[in-house]
Amino acid sequence: MTKKEKHKIIAVVGPTASGKSRLAVELAKKHNGEIISADSRQIYKEFDIATAKPSEDEKAGIVHHLIDIIEPTQEFTVADFTDRAQQLIEDIVSRNKLPIIAGGTGLYLRTLLQDFDIPRVEPNKELRKELETIAESEGVEAVYDMLVELDPVLAQKIHKNNLVKIVRAIEVSKTLNMPMSQAQGRKEPMYDVEWIGLNAENREYLYNRINLRVDEMIEKGLEQEAKNLFEKYGELTLLLSTIGYQEFHEYFKGLISKEEVIEQIKQNTRHYAKRQLTWFRQNKDIKWMEIEG
RNA sequence: GCCUCGUUAGCUCAGUUGGUAGAGCAAGGGAUUGAAAAUCCCUGUGUCCUUGGUUCGAUUCCGAGACGAGGCA
């Protein structure tokens, strides 16, 4: 019985502004590698300044995949990411190069490289809208009660206030005609991954880097970028759920000042970095590198 | 100089008819299975400005002082 050998790959992870792009490029140069970005926002075209996409200079001739490939109006989810990344890994390995995954987005990384085995059920816009309407008129509990009927096991694990997760669980359970808790599972990791994590032991230091980077984004014209996107696409959910754009939305409506926008972007980015770290800390295979000093 | 109001958690402020106090934000921790830069959960001891007095007991009442804001001269 011969077991197929798993592909070796490197994963460089860390919170926003930790410098993982640079490290990934260094490693790619050293090991003849190509980079696959695991970032739910850099995937989009035109989302440049806000997502701190690497410039051509910063890419330093290294091939970067899954950056700048989706239109802002297109949907892109974990499943799309996983499928594309898996293909890319096969392709890169077949050319005798080393795949290096660099990111950011905890759910993407865990699904591609760790143990999440996601149910294959596409989003159902109408159902979501319907359930959200019920939540608005009758309260979230009404929707939660529906989930308790469909999948009491999962309902126990999802907090009754977490509408997004409740809705998805109902969506999956209804589509498959079986409880989502039975459709989802854990799997063996598909690859032989060397995990490298970037972090600052001193949280203040990380937060300072974030604050500085936001100031740089403003200097580079983040306001104009946000303006263009809102004018071109309107109030897309995607824009309203992306740090760096969502805050400008209120500013363009005259609700808050420029100073407040900048402060909010910094604040939201700090919160985001903290949430990212919660994802990564759960992964005991990560070898951590200190970024300060 | 006089009058009024204020001084409580890192910040903004509630509150205690006298029995040592609580919200929002911040901060920290966690969850996370096709929206994930999304969504959600948990965590609040702080000379209640200082100092005298009244009281069994004062952050709460009274006096004095300090600081801040406004008003009158």
Coordinates of N, CA, C and O (backbone and C1' of nucleotides) in Angstrom, one line a residue, chain B:
Chain B
rG1 P -8.6 86.1 43.9 O5' -9.9 86.9 44.4 C5' -10.0 87.7 45.6 C4' -11.3 88.4 45.5 C3' -12.5 87.5 45.4 O3' -13.0 87.1 46.7 C1' -12.6 89.2 43.8
rC2 P -13.7 85.7 46.9 O5' -15.2 86.0 46.3 C5' -16.1 86.8 47.0 C4' -17.4 87.0 46.2 C3' -18.1 85.8 45.7 O3' -18.9 85.3 46.7 C1' -17.8 87.2 43.9
rC3 P -19.2 83.7 46.8 O5' -20.2 83.5 45.5 C5' -21.5 84.1 45.5 C4' -22.2 83.8 44.2 C3' -22.3 82.3 43.8 O3' -23.4 81.7 44.5 C1' -21.6 83.6 42.0
rU4 P -23.2 80.1 44.8 O5' -23.5 79.5 43.3 C5' -24.7 79.7 42.7 C4' -24.6 79.2 41.2 C3' -24.2 77.7 41.1 O3' -25.2 76.8 41.4 C1' -23.0 79.0 39.5
rC5 P -24.8 75.4 42.1 O5' -24.2 74.6 40.8 C5' -25.0 74.2 39.7 C4' -24.1 73.8 38.6 C3' -23.2 72.6 38.9 O3' -23.8 71.4 38.8 C1' -21.9 74.3 37.8
rG6 P -23.3 70.2 39.8 O5' -21.9 69.8 39.1 C5' -21.9 69.1 37.9 C4' -20.5 69.1 37.3 C3' -19.5 68.2 38.0 O3' -19.6 66.8 37.6 C1' -18.6 70.3 37.5
rU7 P -19.3 65.7 38.7 O5' -17.7 65.6 38.7 C5' -17.0 65.2 37.5 C4' -15.5 65.4 37.8 C3' -14.9 64.5 38.9 O3' -13.8 63.8 38.3 C1' -14.5 66.7 39.5
rU8 P -14.0 62.5 37.4 O5' -14.6 61.5 38.3 C5' -13.9 60.9 39.4 C4' -14.5 59.5 39.7 C3' -14.6 58.6 38.5 O3' -13.4 57.9 38.3 C1' -16.6 58.7 39.7
rA9 P -12.9 57.6 36.8 O5' -12.8 56.1 36.8 C5' -11.5 55.4 37.1 C4' -11.4 54.2 36.3 C3' -11.3 54.5 34.8 O3' -10.0 54.7 34.2 C1' -12.8 52.7 35.2
rG10 P -8.6 54.2 34.7 O5' -7.7 54.2 33.4 C5' -6.8 55.3 33.2 C4' -6.7 55.6 31.7 C3' -7.9 56.4 31.2 O3' -7.7 57.8 31.3 C1' -7.7 54.5 29.9
rC11 P -8.8 58.8 31.7 O5' -9.7 58.9 30.4 C5' -9.2 59.7 29.3 C4' -10.3 59.7 28.2 C3' -11.6 60.2 28.6 O3' -11.7 61.6 28.5 C1' -11.9 58.1 27.5
rU12 P -12.8 62.5 29.4 O5' -14.2 62.0 28.8 C5' -14.6 62.5 27.5 C4' -16.0 62.0 27.2 C3' -17.0 62.4 28.4 O3' -17.5 63.7 28.3 C1' -17.3 60.1 27.7
rC13 P -18.0 64.4 29.6 O5' -18.8 63.3 30.3 C5' -20.1 63.6 30.9 C4' -20.9 62.3 30.9 C3' -21.6 62.0 32.2 O3' -22.8 62.8 32.2 C1' -20.6 60.0 31.4
rA14 P -23.6 63.1 33.6 O5' -24.6 61.9 33.7 C5' -24.2 60.8 34.5 C4' -25.2 59.7 34.3 C3' -26.0 59.3 35.6 O3' -27.2 60.0 35.7 C1' -24.8 57.4 34.7
rG15 P -27.6 60.6 37.2 O5' -27.4 59.3 38.1 C5' -28.3 58.2 38.0 C4' -27.8 57.1 39.0 C3' -27.7 57.5 40.4 O3' -28.9 57.4 41.1 C1' -25.7 56.4 39.8
rU16 P -29.3 58.3 42.4 O5' -28.6 57.4 43.6 C5' -29.1 56.1 43.8 C4' -28.1 55.4 44.7 C3' -27.9 56.0 46.1 O3' -28.8 55.3 47.1 C1' -25.8 55.6 45.1
rU17 P -30.2 56.0 47.4 O5' -29.8 57.4 48.1 C5' -30.2 58.6 47.6 C4' -31.3 59.2 48.4 C3' -31.2 59.1 49.9 O3' -30.2 60.1 50.4 C1' -33.4 58.7 49.3
rG18 P -29.4 59.7 51.7 O5' -28.7 58.4 51.2 C5' -27.5 58.5 50.5 C4' -26.4 57.8 51.3 C3' -26.8 56.3 51.7 O3' -26.0 55.5 50.9 C1' -25.8 57.6 53.5
rG19 P -26.3 53.9 50.9 O5' -25.2 53.2 51.9 C5' -23.8 53.1 51.6 C4' -23.2 51.9 52.3 C3' -23.6 50.6 51.6 O3' -22.4 49.8 51.7 C1' -24.4 50.6 53.9
rU20 P -22.0 48.8 50.6 O5' -20.8 49.7 50.0 C5' -21.0 50.9 49.3 C4' -19.8 51.4 48.6 C3' -19.1 50.3 47.8 O3' -19.6 50.0 46.6 C1' -17.5 51.5 49.1
rA21 P -19.4 48.6 45.8 O5' -20.2 48.8 44.4 C5' -21.5 49.2 44.5 C4' -21.8 50.1 43.3 C3' -21.2 49.5 42.0 O3' -22.1 48.6 41.4 C1' -20.6 51.8 42.2
rG22 P -21.6 47.5 40.3 O5' -22.1 48.1 38.9 C5' -23.4 48.5 38.7 C4' -23.5 49.3 37.5 C3' -22.9 48.6 36.3 O3' -24.0 48.1 35.5 C1' -22.3 50.9 36.4
rA23 P -23.9 47.2 34.2 O5' -24.2 48.3 33.1 C5' -23.3 48.4 32.0 C4' -23.8 49.6 31.1 C3' -23.0 49.7 29.9 O3' -23.5 48.9 28.8 C1' -23.1 51.8 31.0
rG24 P -22.5 48.2 27.8 O5' -22.1 49.5 26.8 C5' -23.1 50.1 26.0 C4' -22.5 51.3 25.4 C3' -21.1 51.1 24.7 O3' -21.2 50.5 23.4 C1' -21.0 53.0 26.1
rC25 P -20.0 49.6 22.9 O5' -18.8 50.5 22.8 C5' -18.7 51.6 21.8 C4' -17.5 52.5 22.0 C3' -16.2 51.8 22.0 O3' -15.7 51.5 20.7 C1' -16.3 53.3 23.8
rA26 P -14.7 50.2 20.6 O5' -13.4 50.7 21.4 C5' -12.5 51.7 21.0 C4' -11.4 51.9 22.0 C3' -10.6 50.7 22.3 O3' -9.5 50.6 21.3 C1' -11.2 51.7 24.3
rA27 P -9.0 49.1 21.0 O5' -8.5 48.5 22.4 C5' -7.3 49.0 23.0 C4' -7.0 48.2 24.2 C3' -7.0 46.7 24.1 O3' -5.8 46.2 23.6 C1' -8.4 47.3 25.9
rG28 P -5.7 44.9 22.7 O5' -6.1 43.8 23.8 C5' -5.2 43.5 24.8 C4' -5.8 42.4 25.7 C3' -6.2 41.2 25.0 O3' -5.2 40.3 24.8 C1' -7.9 41.9 26.5
rG29 P -5.3 39.2 23.6 O5' -6.5 38.2 24.1 C5' -6.1 37.3 25.2 C4' -7.4 36.5 25.5 C3' -8.0 35.7 24.4 O3' -7.3 34.5 24.2 C1' -9.7 36.8 25.5
rG30 P -7.2 33.8 22.7 O5' -8.8 33.4 22.4 C5' -9.3 32.3 23.2 C4' -10.8 32.2 23.0 C3' -11.2 31.8 21.6 O3' -11.1 30.4 21.4 C1' -12.6 33.5 22.5
rA31 P -10.9 29.8 19.9 O5' -12.4 29.9 19.4 C5' -13.4 29.1 20.0 C4' -14.8 29.5 19.4 C3' -14.9 29.2 17.9 O3' -15.3 27.9 17.7 C1' -15.7 31.4 18.4
rU32 P -14.8 27.1 16.4 O5' -15.5 27.9 15.2 C5' -16.9 28.2 15.2 C4' -17.1 29.2 14.1 C3' -16.6 28.7 12.7 O3' -17.5 28.3 11.8 C1' -15.6 30.8 13.3
rU33 P -18.6 28.6 11.1 O5' -18.4 28.0 9.6 C5' -17.3 28.3 8.9 C4' -17.2 27.3 7.7 C3' -18.6 26.9 7.3 O3' -18.7 26.9 5.9 C1' -17.2 25.0 7.9
rG34 P -19.9 27.7 5.2 O5' -19.2 27.8 3.8 C5' -18.2 28.8 3.6 C4' -18.5 29.6 2.4 C3' -19.9 30.2 2.3 O3' -19.8 31.5 1.8 C1' -19.5 28.9 0.5
rA35 P -20.8 32.6 2.3 O5' -20.0 33.9 2.4 C5' -19.4 34.5 1.2 C4' -19.3 36.0 1.5 C3' -18.4 36.3 2.7 O3' -17.6 37.4 2.4 C1' -20.6 37.1 3.1
rA36 P -16.0 37.1 2.1 O5' -15.4 37.0 3.6 C5' -15.2 38.3 4.3 C4' -14.5 37.9 5.6 C3' -13.3 37.0 5.5 O3' -12.3 37.4 6.4 C1' -14.9 36.0 6.8
rA37 P -11.2 38.3 6.1 O5' -11.5 39.8 6.5 C5' -11.5 40.1 7.9 C4' -12.0 41.6 7.9 C3' -13.3 41.8 7.2 O3' -14.2 42.5 7.9 C1' -11.5 42.9 6.1
rA38 P -14.7 43.0 9.2 O5' -16.2 42.6 8.9 C5' -16.8 43.0 7.7 C4' -17.9 41.9 7.4 C3' -18.8 41.5 8.6 O3' -19.8 42.5 8.7 C1' -18.0 39.6 7.5
rU39 P -20.1 43.0 10.2 O5' -20.7 41.7 10.9 C5' -21.8 41.1 10.5 C4' -22.0 39.8 11.2 C3' -21.9 39.8 12.7 O3' -23.1 40.3 13.3 C1' -20.7 38.0 12.0
rC40 P -23.1 41.2 14.6 O5' -22.8 40.1 15.7 C5' -23.7 39.1 16.0 C4' -23.1 38.0 16.8 C3' -22.5 38.3 18.2 O3' -23.6 38.5 19.1 C1' -21.0 36.9 17.1
rC41 P -23.3 39.3 20.5 O5' -22.5 38.3 21.4 C5' -23.1 37.1 21.8 C4' -22.1 36.2 22.5 C3' -21.4 36.8 23.7 O3' -22.3 36.8 24.9 C1' -19.8 35.8 22.4
rC42 P -22.2 37.9 26.0 O5' -20.8 37.4 26.7 C5' -20.7 36.2 27.4 C4' -19.3 36.0 27.9 C3' -18.7 37.2 28.8 O3' -19.2 37.0 30.2 C1' -17.1 36.6 27.2
rU43 P -19.3 38.3 31.1 O5' -17.8 38.7 31.3 C5' -16.9 38.0 32.0 C4' -15.6 38.6 32.1 C3' -15.6 40.1 32.6 O3' -15.6 40.1 34.0 C1' -14.2 39.9 30.7
rG44 P -16.4 41.3 34.8 O5' -15.5 42.6 34.3 C5' -14.2 42.8 34.9 C4' -14.1 44.3 35.2 C3' -14.9 44.7 36.4 O3' -14.0 44.8 37.5 C1' -15.4 46.2 34.6
rU45 P -14.4 45.4 38.9 O5' -13.5 46.7 38.8 C5' -12.1 46.6 38.8 C4' -11.6 47.4 40.0 C3' -10.3 46.8 40.5 O3' -9.2 47.2 39.7 C1' -11.9 47.2 42.3
rG46 P -8.2 48.2 40.1 O5' -9.0 49.6 39.8 C5' -8.5 50.7 40.4 C4' -9.6 51.8 40.2 C3' -9.7 52.7 41.4 O3' -9.2 54.0 41.0 C1' -11.9 52.1 40.5
rU47 P -7.7 54.5 41.4 O5' -7.7 54.9 42.9 C5' -8.6 55.7 43.4 C4' -8.7 55.4 44.9 C3' -9.7 56.4 45.6 O3' -10.9 55.6 45.7 C1' -7.6 56.6 46.6
rC48 P -12.3 56.3 46.1 O5' -12.6 56.7 44.6 C5' -12.5 58.1 44.1 C4' -13.8 58.4 43.4 C3' -14.6 59.6 44.0 O3' -14.4 60.6 43.1 C1' -16.0 57.7 43.5
rC49 P -14.4 62.2 43.6 O5' -12.9 62.5 44.0 C5' -11.8 62.1 43.0 C4' -10.6 63.0 43.3 C3' -10.4 63.2 44.8 O3' -9.7 62.2 45.4 C1' -10.3 65.3 43.6
rU50 P -9.9 61.8 46.9 O5' -9.1 63.0 47.7 C5' -7.7 63.1 47.5 C4' -7.2 64.3 48.3 C3' -7.7 64.3 49.7 O3' -6.8 63.6 50.5 C1' -8.1 66.4 48.8
rU51 P -7.3 62.8 51.9 O5' -7.6 64.1 52.8 C5' -6.6 65.0 53.2 C4' -7.2 66.1 54.0 C3' -8.2 65.7 55.1 O3' -7.4 65.4 56.2 C1' -9.2 67.4 53.7
rG52 P -8.2 64.7 57.5 O5' -8.8 66.0 58.2 C5' -9.6 65.9 59.3 C4' -10.4 67.2 59.5 C3' -11.7 66.9 60.2 O3' -11.6 66.7 61.5 C1' -12.0 68.4 58.3
rG53 P -12.4 65.4 62.2 O5' -13.9 65.9 62.2 C5' -14.2 67.2 62.8 C4' -15.6 67.6 62.3 C3' -16.7 66.6 62.6 O3' -17.1 66.6 64.0 C1' -17.0 67.5 60.5
rU54 P -17.7 65.3 64.7 O5' -19.1 65.2 64.0 C5' -20.1 66.1 64.3 C4' -21.4 65.8 63.5 C3' -21.8 64.3 63.6 O3' -22.6 64.1 64.8 C1' -21.8 64.9 61.3
rU55 P -22.3 62.9 65.8 O5' -22.7 61.6 64.9 C5' -24.0 61.5 64.4 C4' -24.1 60.4 63.4 C3' -23.5 59.1 63.9 O3' -24.3 58.3 64.8 C1' -22.9 59.6 61.7
rC56 P -23.6 57.6 66.0 O5' -22.9 56.3 65.4 C5' -21.9 55.6 66.2 C4' -21.4 54.5 65.4 C3' -20.9 54.8 64.0 O3' -19.6 55.2 64.0 C1' -22.4 52.9 63.9
rG57 P -19.2 56.4 63.1 O5' -19.4 55.8 61.6 C5' -18.5 54.8 61.2 C4' -18.9 54.3 59.8 C3' -19.1 55.3 58.7 O3' -17.8 55.5 58.1 C1' -21.0 53.9 58.8
rA58 P -17.5 57.0 57.6 O5' -18.5 57.1 56.4 C5' -18.4 56.2 55.2 C4' -18.7 57.0 54.0 C3' -17.5 58.0 53.7 O3' -16.9 57.6 52.5 C1' -19.7 59.1 53.8
rU59 P -15.7 58.1 51.9 O5' -16.3 58.5 50.4 C5' -15.7 59.4 49.6 C4' -16.6 59.7 48.5 C3' -18.0 60.2 48.9 O3' -18.0 61.6 49.0 C1' -18.1 58.5 47.2
rU60 P -18.9 62.3 50.1 O5' -20.4 62.1 49.6 C5' -20.8 62.7 48.4 C4' -22.2 62.2 48.1 C3' -23.3 62.6 49.0 O3' -24.3 63.3 48.3 C1' -23.2 60.2 48.7
rC61 P -24.4 64.9 48.4 O5' -24.7 65.2 49.9 C5' -26.1 65.3 50.3 C4' -26.1 65.8 51.7 C3' -25.2 66.9 52.0 O3' -25.8 68.2 51.7 C1' -24.9 65.3 53.7
rC62 P -24.9 69.4 51.2 O5' -24.2 69.9 52.6 C5' -25.0 70.5 53.6 C4' -24.1 70.9 54.7 C3' -22.8 71.7 54.3 O3' -23.1 73.1 54.1 C1' -22.2 70.0 55.8
rG63 P -22.1 73.9 53.1 O5' -20.7 74.0 53.9 C5' -20.7 74.8 55.1 C4' -19.3 74.7 55.7 C3' -18.1 75.1 54.7 O3' -18.0 76.5 54.5 C1' -17.5 73.2 56.0
rA64 P -17.3 77.0 53.2 O5' -15.8 76.6 53.4 C5' -14.9 77.2 54.3 C4' -13.5 76.5 54.3 C3' -12.9 76.5 52.9 O3' -12.2 77.7 52.6 C1' -12.7 74.4 53.9
rG65 P -12.0 78.2 51.1 O5' -10.9 77.2 50.6 C5' -9.6 77.2 51.0 C4' -8.8 76.0 50.5 C3' -8.7 75.9 49.0 O3' -7.7 76.7 48.5 C1' -9.2 73.8 49.9
rA66 P -7.7 77.2 47.0 O5' -7.4 75.8 46.2 C5' -6.1 75.3 46.3 C4' -5.9 74.1 45.4 C3' -6.4 74.3 44.0 O3' -5.3 74.8 43.2 C1' -7.4 72.3 44.8
rC67 P -5.7 75.9 42.1 O5' -6.2 75.0 40.9 C5' -5.4 73.9 40.3 C4' -6.2 73.0 39.5 C3' -7.2 73.6 38.5 O3' -6.5 73.9 37.3 C1' -8.4 72.0 39.7
rG68 P -7.0 75.2 36.4 O5' -8.3 74.6 35.7 C5' -8.2 73.6 34.7 C4' -9.6 73.2 34.3 C3' -10.5 74.3 33.8 O3' -10.2 74.6 32.5 C1' -11.7 72.9 35.3
rA69 P -10.7 76.1 31.9 O5' -12.2 76.0 31.8 C5' -12.8 75.2 30.8 C4' -14.3 75.2 30.9 C3' -14.9 76.7 30.9 O3' -15.1 77.2 29.6 C1' -15.9 75.4 32.7
rG70 P -15.0 78.8 29.4 O5' -16.4 79.3 30.0 C5' -17.6 79.0 29.3 C4' -18.8 79.4 30.1 C3' -18.9 80.8 30.6 O3' -19.5 81.6 29.5 C1' -19.3 79.4 32.4
rG71 P -19.2 83.2 29.6 O5' -20.0 83.8 30.8 C5' -21.4 83.8 30.8 C4' -22.0 84.2 32.1 C3' -21.6 85.6 32.6 O3' -22.4 86.6 32.0 C1' -21.3 84.1 34.4
rC72 P -21.8 88.1 31.9 O5' -21.8 88.6 33.4 C5' -23.0 88.7 34.2 C4' -22.7 89.2 35.6 C3' -21.8 90.5 35.6 O3' -22.6 91.7 35.5 C1' -20.9 88.9 37.2
rA73 P -21.8 93.1 35.2 O5' -21.3 93.4 36.7 C5' -20.4 94.5 36.9 C4' -19.6 94.3 38.1 C3' -18.2 95.1 38.0 O3' -18.4 96.4 38.5 C1' -17.8 92.8 38.5

